[in-house]
Coordinates of C-alpha atoms and ligand atoms in Angstrom, one line a residue:
Chain J
M1 CA -6.7 6.1 30.3
A2 CA -5.9 2.4 29.5
I3 CA -8.1 1.2 32.4
I4 CA -11.0 3.3 31.3
S5 CA -10.8 2.2 27.6
R6 CA -10.5 -1.4 28.5
G7 CA -13.7 -1.4 30.5
F8 CA -15.3 0.9 28.0
R9 CA -14.8 -1.0 24.7
G10 CA -16.6 -4.3 24.7
R11 CA -15.3 -5.1 21.2
A12 CA -11.7 -4.9 22.3
R13 CA -12.2 -8.2 24.2
E14 CA -13.4 -9.8 21.0
G15 CA -9.8 -10.4 20.0
G16 CA -8.6 -11.3 23.5
G17 CA -6.4 -8.1 23.7
K18 CA -5.0 -8.7 20.2
L19 CA -7.2 -6.1 18.5
P20 CA -5.6 -2.6 18.2
P21 CA -7.8 0.4 18.9
G22 CA -10.5 1.1 16.3
Q23 CA -10.2 -2.3 14.6
Y24 CA -12.7 -5.1 14.1
L25 CA -12.1 -8.7 13.5
T26 CA -12.8 -10.4 10.2
D27 CA -12.4 -13.9 8.9
D28 CA -12.3 -12.7 5.3
F29 CA -9.3 -11.4 3.5
P30 CA -10.5 -8.2 1.9
V31 CA -8.7 -7.1 -1.3
L32 CA -7.9 -3.4 -1.6
S33 CA -6.5 -2.2 -4.8
A34 CA -5.0 1.1 -6.1
G35 CA -4.5 -0.2 -9.6
P36 CA -4.6 -3.2 -12.0
T37 CA -3.2 -6.4 -10.5
P38 CA 0.3 -7.1 -11.9
R39 CA 0.7 -10.7 -13.1
V40 CA 4.4 -11.4 -12.5
D41 CA 5.8 -14.6 -14.0
T42 CA 8.3 -16.2 -11.6
D43 CA 10.6 -16.9 -14.5
R44 CA 11.3 -13.1 -14.8
W45 CA 10.6 -12.2 -11.2
E46 CA 13.5 -10.7 -9.3
F47 CA 14.0 -9.0 -5.9
T48 CA 16.7 -6.3 -5.5
V49 CA 18.2 -4.5 -2.6
E50 CA 19.9 -1.3 -3.6
T51 CA 22.1 0.5 -1.0
E52 CA 22.6 4.2 -0.5
S53 CA 25.9 3.9 -2.3
G54 CA 24.2 2.4 -5.3
Q55 CA 25.3 -1.2 -4.8
A56 CA 22.7 -3.7 -6.0
H57 CA 22.0 -7.2 -4.7
R58 CA 19.7 -9.5 -6.7
W59 CA 17.8 -12.7 -6.1
S60 CA 15.9 -14.7 -8.7
W61 CA 12.8 -16.7 -7.8
A62 CA 14.8 -19.9 -7.5
E63 CA 17.4 -18.1 -5.4
L64 CA 14.7 -16.8 -3.1
L65 CA 13.2 -20.3 -2.6
A66 CA 16.6 -21.7 -1.9
L67 CA 17.1 -19.5 1.1
P68 CA 16.2 -20.6 4.6
Y69 CA 12.5 -19.8 5.3
E70 CA 10.3 -19.2 8.3
T71 CA 6.6 -19.8 8.8
P72 CA 5.4 -16.9 10.9
T73 CA 1.9 -16.9 12.3
V74 CA 0.9 -13.3 12.8
D75 CA -2.0 -10.9 13.2
I76 CA -2.5 -8.4 10.4
H77 CA -4.2 -5.0 10.8
C78 CA -5.5 -2.9 7.8
V79 CA -5.8 0.8 8.1
T80 CA -9.4 0.4 6.8
K81 CA -10.1 -1.1 10.2
W82 CA -10.2 -4.8 9.7
S83 CA -7.9 -7.1 11.5
K84 CA -7.3 -10.8 10.9
L85 CA -5.7 -12.9 13.6
G86 CA -3.4 -15.9 13.3
T87 CA -2.5 -15.8 9.6
T88 CA 0.3 -18.2 8.6
W89 CA 2.8 -17.4 5.9
R90 CA 6.0 -18.8 4.5
G91 CA 8.8 -16.4 3.7
V92 CA 12.4 -15.4 3.9
S93 CA 13.3 -13.1 6.8
L94 CA 14.8 -9.7 5.8
D95 CA 17.5 -10.5 8.3
V96 CA 18.6 -13.2 5.8
L97 CA 18.3 -11.1 2.7
L98 CA 20.1 -8.1 4.3
E99 CA 22.8 -10.2 6.1
D100 CA 25.5 -9.5 3.5
V101 CA 24.4 -6.0 2.5
E102 CA 26.7 -3.3 3.6
S103 CA 24.7 -0.2 4.5
A104 CA 24.5 2.5 7.1
A105 CA 21.1 3.7 5.9
D106 CA 18.3 4.5 8.3
Y107 CA 15.4 4.2 5.9
A108 CA 13.9 1.8 3.4
L109 CA 11.7 2.5 0.4
V110 CA 10.0 -0.7 -0.8
H111 CA 8.9 -0.8 -4.4
S112 CA 6.6 -3.2 -6.2
Y113 CA 5.7 -4.5 -9.7
G114 CA 3.0 -2.1 -10.8
G115 CA 4.6 1.0 -9.3
Y116 CA 3.5 0.9 -5.7
T117 CA 5.9 2.2 -3.0
T118 CA 5.9 2.4 0.8
N119 CA 8.5 3.6 3.3
L120 CA 9.6 2.5 6.7
P121 CA 12.6 2.8 9.0
L122 CA 15.2 0.1 8.1
E123 CA 15.1 -1.2 11.7
D124 CA 11.5 -2.1 11.2
L125 CA 12.6 -4.7 8.6
L126 CA 15.2 -6.3 10.9
D127 CA 15.3 -8.5 14.0
G128 CA 12.6 -11.0 12.9
K129 CA 10.0 -8.4 12.2
A130 CA 9.7 -8.7 8.4
W131 CA 9.7 -11.3 5.6
I132 CA 9.5 -11.6 1.8
A133 CA 6.5 -14.0 1.9
Y134 CA 5.6 -16.4 -0.9
R135 CA 3.1 -18.7 0.7
Y136 CA -0.1 -18.0 2.6
E137 CA -1.9 -20.7 4.6
G138 CA 0.0 -23.4 2.8
E139 CA -0.8 -22.1 -0.7
E140 CA 1.0 -19.9 -3.2
I141 CA 0.0 -16.3 -2.7
T142 CA -2.6 -15.3 -5.3
P143 CA -1.9 -12.2 -7.5
A144 CA -4.9 -10.5 -5.8
H145 CA -3.1 -10.8 -2.4
G146 CA 0.3 -9.8 -3.8
G147 CA 1.7 -12.9 -5.2
P148 CA 4.1 -14.3 -6.3
A149 CA 5.7 -12.5 -3.3
R150 CA 4.8 -9.7 -0.9
L151 CA 6.5 -8.0 1.9
L152 CA 5.1 -9.0 5.3
V153 CA 5.7 -6.5 8.1
P154 CA 2.8 -7.3 10.4
H155 CA 3.6 -4.9 13.3
L156 CA 2.6 -1.9 11.0
Y157 CA -0.7 -1.3 9.2
F158 CA -0.9 -3.7 6.3
W159 CA -0.4 -1.0 3.5
K160 CA 3.3 -1.3 4.5
S161 CA 3.2 -5.0 3.6
A162 CA 3.7 -4.2 -0.1
K163 CA 2.1 -6.6 -2.5
W164 CA 4.0 -7.7 -5.6
V165 CA 7.3 -6.7 -4.0
R166 CA 10.2 -6.1 -6.3
G167 CA 12.9 -4.5 -4.3
I168 CA 14.0 -2.2 -1.5
R169 CA 16.1 0.9 -1.7
L170 CA 18.1 1.7 1.4
L171 CA 18.2 5.5 1.9
D172 CA 19.8 8.0 4.2
E173 CA 16.6 10.1 4.2
D174 CA 13.0 9.1 4.7
W175 CA 11.2 9.1 1.3
P176 CA 7.4 8.8 1.7
G177 CA 5.7 6.2 -0.4
F178 CA 2.4 6.0 -2.3
W179 CA -0.1 6.3 0.5
E180 CA 2.3 8.2 2.8
T181 CA 2.4 11.1 0.3
A182 CA -1.4 11.2 0.2
G183 CA -2.4 11.7 3.8
Y184 CA -1.6 8.4 5.4
H185 CA 0.8 8.3 8.4
D186 CA 4.5 8.0 7.7
Y187 CA 5.0 5.1 10.3
G188 CA 1.6 3.5 10.7
D189 CA 1.7 1.8 14.1
P190 CA -1.8 0.2 14.6
W191 CA -1.4 0.1 18.4
R192 CA -1.0 3.9 18.4
E193 CA -3.7 4.2 15.8
Q194 CA -1.4 6.1 13.4
R195 CA -3.7 6.2 10.4
Y196 CA -3.4 9.7 9.0
Q197 CA -0.6 12.3 9.0
D198 CA -1.3 14.0 12.3
D199 CA -2.4 10.9 14.2
Chain M
M1 CA -23.9 4.5 -9.0
T2 CA -21.4 3.0 -11.4
A3 CA -21.0 -0.8 -11.4
P4 CA -17.5 -2.2 -10.8
A5 CA -15.9 -3.1 -14.0
Q6 CA -13.2 -5.7 -14.8
D7 CA -10.1 -5.8 -12.5
G8 CA -11.9 -3.8 -9.8
Y9 CA -12.2 -0.4 -11.2
Q10 CA -15.1 1.9 -11.9
D11 CA -15.3 4.8 -14.3
G12 CA -14.4 8.3 -13.1
N13 CA -18.1 9.3 -12.9
A14 CA -17.9 7.9 -9.4
L15 CA -15.6 10.8 -8.4
A16 CA -18.6 13.2 -8.7
G17 CA -19.6 12.8 -5.0
P18 CA -16.1 12.9 -3.4
L19 CA -14.9 15.8 -5.6
G20 CA -18.3 17.6 -5.1
E21 CA -17.4 17.8 -1.4
L22 CA -14.3 19.9 -2.4
F23 CA -15.2 21.9 -5.5
A24 CA -18.2 24.0 -6.6
V25 CA -18.0 22.8 -10.2
D26 CA -18.5 19.3 -11.4
L27 CA -14.9 18.2 -12.1
T28 CA -15.9 14.9 -13.7
V29 CA -16.8 16.8 -16.9
A30 CA -13.4 18.7 -16.8
E31 CA -11.0 17.5 -19.5
C32 CA -7.7 16.4 -17.9
R33 CA -4.4 15.7 -19.7
C34 CA -2.4 12.8 -18.5
A35 CA 1.2 13.7 -17.4
G36 CA 2.3 10.2 -18.4
C37 CA 1.2 9.9 -22.0
G38 CA -0.5 13.1 -22.9
L39 CA -3.9 11.6 -23.4
A40 CA -6.8 14.1 -22.8
G41 CA -10.3 13.2 -21.8
P42 CA -13.0 13.9 -19.3
V43 CA -12.2 13.0 -15.6
A44 CA -15.3 10.7 -15.9
S45 CA -13.3 8.5 -18.3
L46 CA -10.5 7.7 -15.9
R47 CA -10.3 4.3 -14.3
L48 CA -11.2 4.6 -10.6
Y49 CA -9.8 2.3 -8.0
G50 CA -10.8 2.3 -4.3
P51 CA -12.5 3.8 -2.4
A52 CA -10.2 2.4 0.4
P53 CA -7.6 3.3 1.5
G54 CA -8.1 6.1 -1.1
L55 CA -9.5 6.9 -4.5
V56 CA -6.9 6.3 -7.3
A57 CA -7.9 7.5 -10.8
R58 CA -5.7 6.1 -13.6
C59 CA -5.4 7.0 -17.2
P60 CA -7.2 4.6 -19.6
G61 CA -4.3 5.0 -22.0
C62 CA -1.3 4.2 -20.0
E63 CA -2.6 3.2 -16.5
E64 CA -0.5 5.8 -14.7
V65 CA -2.0 7.6 -11.7
V66 CA -3.7 10.9 -12.7
L67 CA -5.5 11.8 -9.5
R68 CA -5.6 10.6 -5.9
L69 CA -8.0 11.6 -3.2
V70 CA -7.9 10.5 0.4
R71 CA -10.6 11.5 2.8
G72 CA -9.5 11.4 6.4
P73 CA -11.7 12.3 9.4
G74 CA -10.8 16.0 9.3
S75 CA -9.1 16.6 6.0
A76 CA -9.0 15.5 2.4
W77 CA -5.7 15.1 0.5
L78 CA -5.9 15.7 -3.3
D79 CA -3.0 14.8 -5.5
L80 CA -3.1 16.0 -9.1
R81 CA 0.5 15.4 -10.1
G82 CA -0.5 13.0 -12.8
A83 CA -2.6 15.6 -14.5
V84 CA -0.9 18.3 -16.7
T85 CA -4.1 20.4 -16.8
L86 CA -7.7 20.3 -16.0
R87 CA -9.9 22.2 -18.5
I88 CA -13.0 23.2 -16.7
P89 CA -16.1 24.2 -18.7
L90 CA -17.5 27.6 -17.5
G91 CA -20.1 30.0 -18.7
S92 CA -18.8 32.4 -21.4
E93 CA -20.1 35.5 -19.7
D94 CA -17.4 34.9 -17.0
A95 CA -14.5 35.1 -19.6
F96 CA -11.7 37.6 -18.9
Ligands
LIG201 ZN1 -1.7 8.3 -19.7

């Protein structure tokens, strides 16, 4: 199967093996929106983690910026089939933010300013796989691209990388988010082409 | 064709094609009542975002989601949780 498709799809070589099935490369950064763009003033911005027992942890903008950051360079894959390789961000790893959070939860529901939500297993936020990103290619992230801060979880389709991120609820049960309740896949692995519910 | 308006939305008239694939009547002329604020108006007056990853129609009064429509390769998903009712104009001879 893998041998056949490798020889079969000329376009797959376009990204040097970095392009998941069904994706094409773009140099643009398309903006997809499901609502008005929230304009969040960093003076009143906050990020919260709420555990399954109701315990809340909060960071102001200044507190977020004071945490150790990383500058991951990652490939991003949108479910609408564009992929963009080698994007560079600055952000705080979720490993840092969740370090002192006591939880036995298996799931996370990410929520955003403007009301957007998306769900993923908590383990997909850990071990260097996810960041709260606040700079993109050396600049502040624009509101259209999810600024002042967005989740960055590049190993899943990009709808999981919630723009305008406001907080994360840790849950014992999986709670499908905005697109996951409207036909999109619960997990969204681009390498397994998990676009829609039964993929 | 409806031209994109400010902040990336179109008016709900652009739902005529996608909903026409699902329903025999033209739902853009149906009057819907927003579950968020109670505002009633034609589906055509909603603010429509998308089309990708899906169509999201929001209330012009409170910006809450009234209708969502995702078209996959073999299925469509329609979410009307944000609408209390749809009043659909029909011929009077069909009244019961
Ligand atoms: Zn409303």
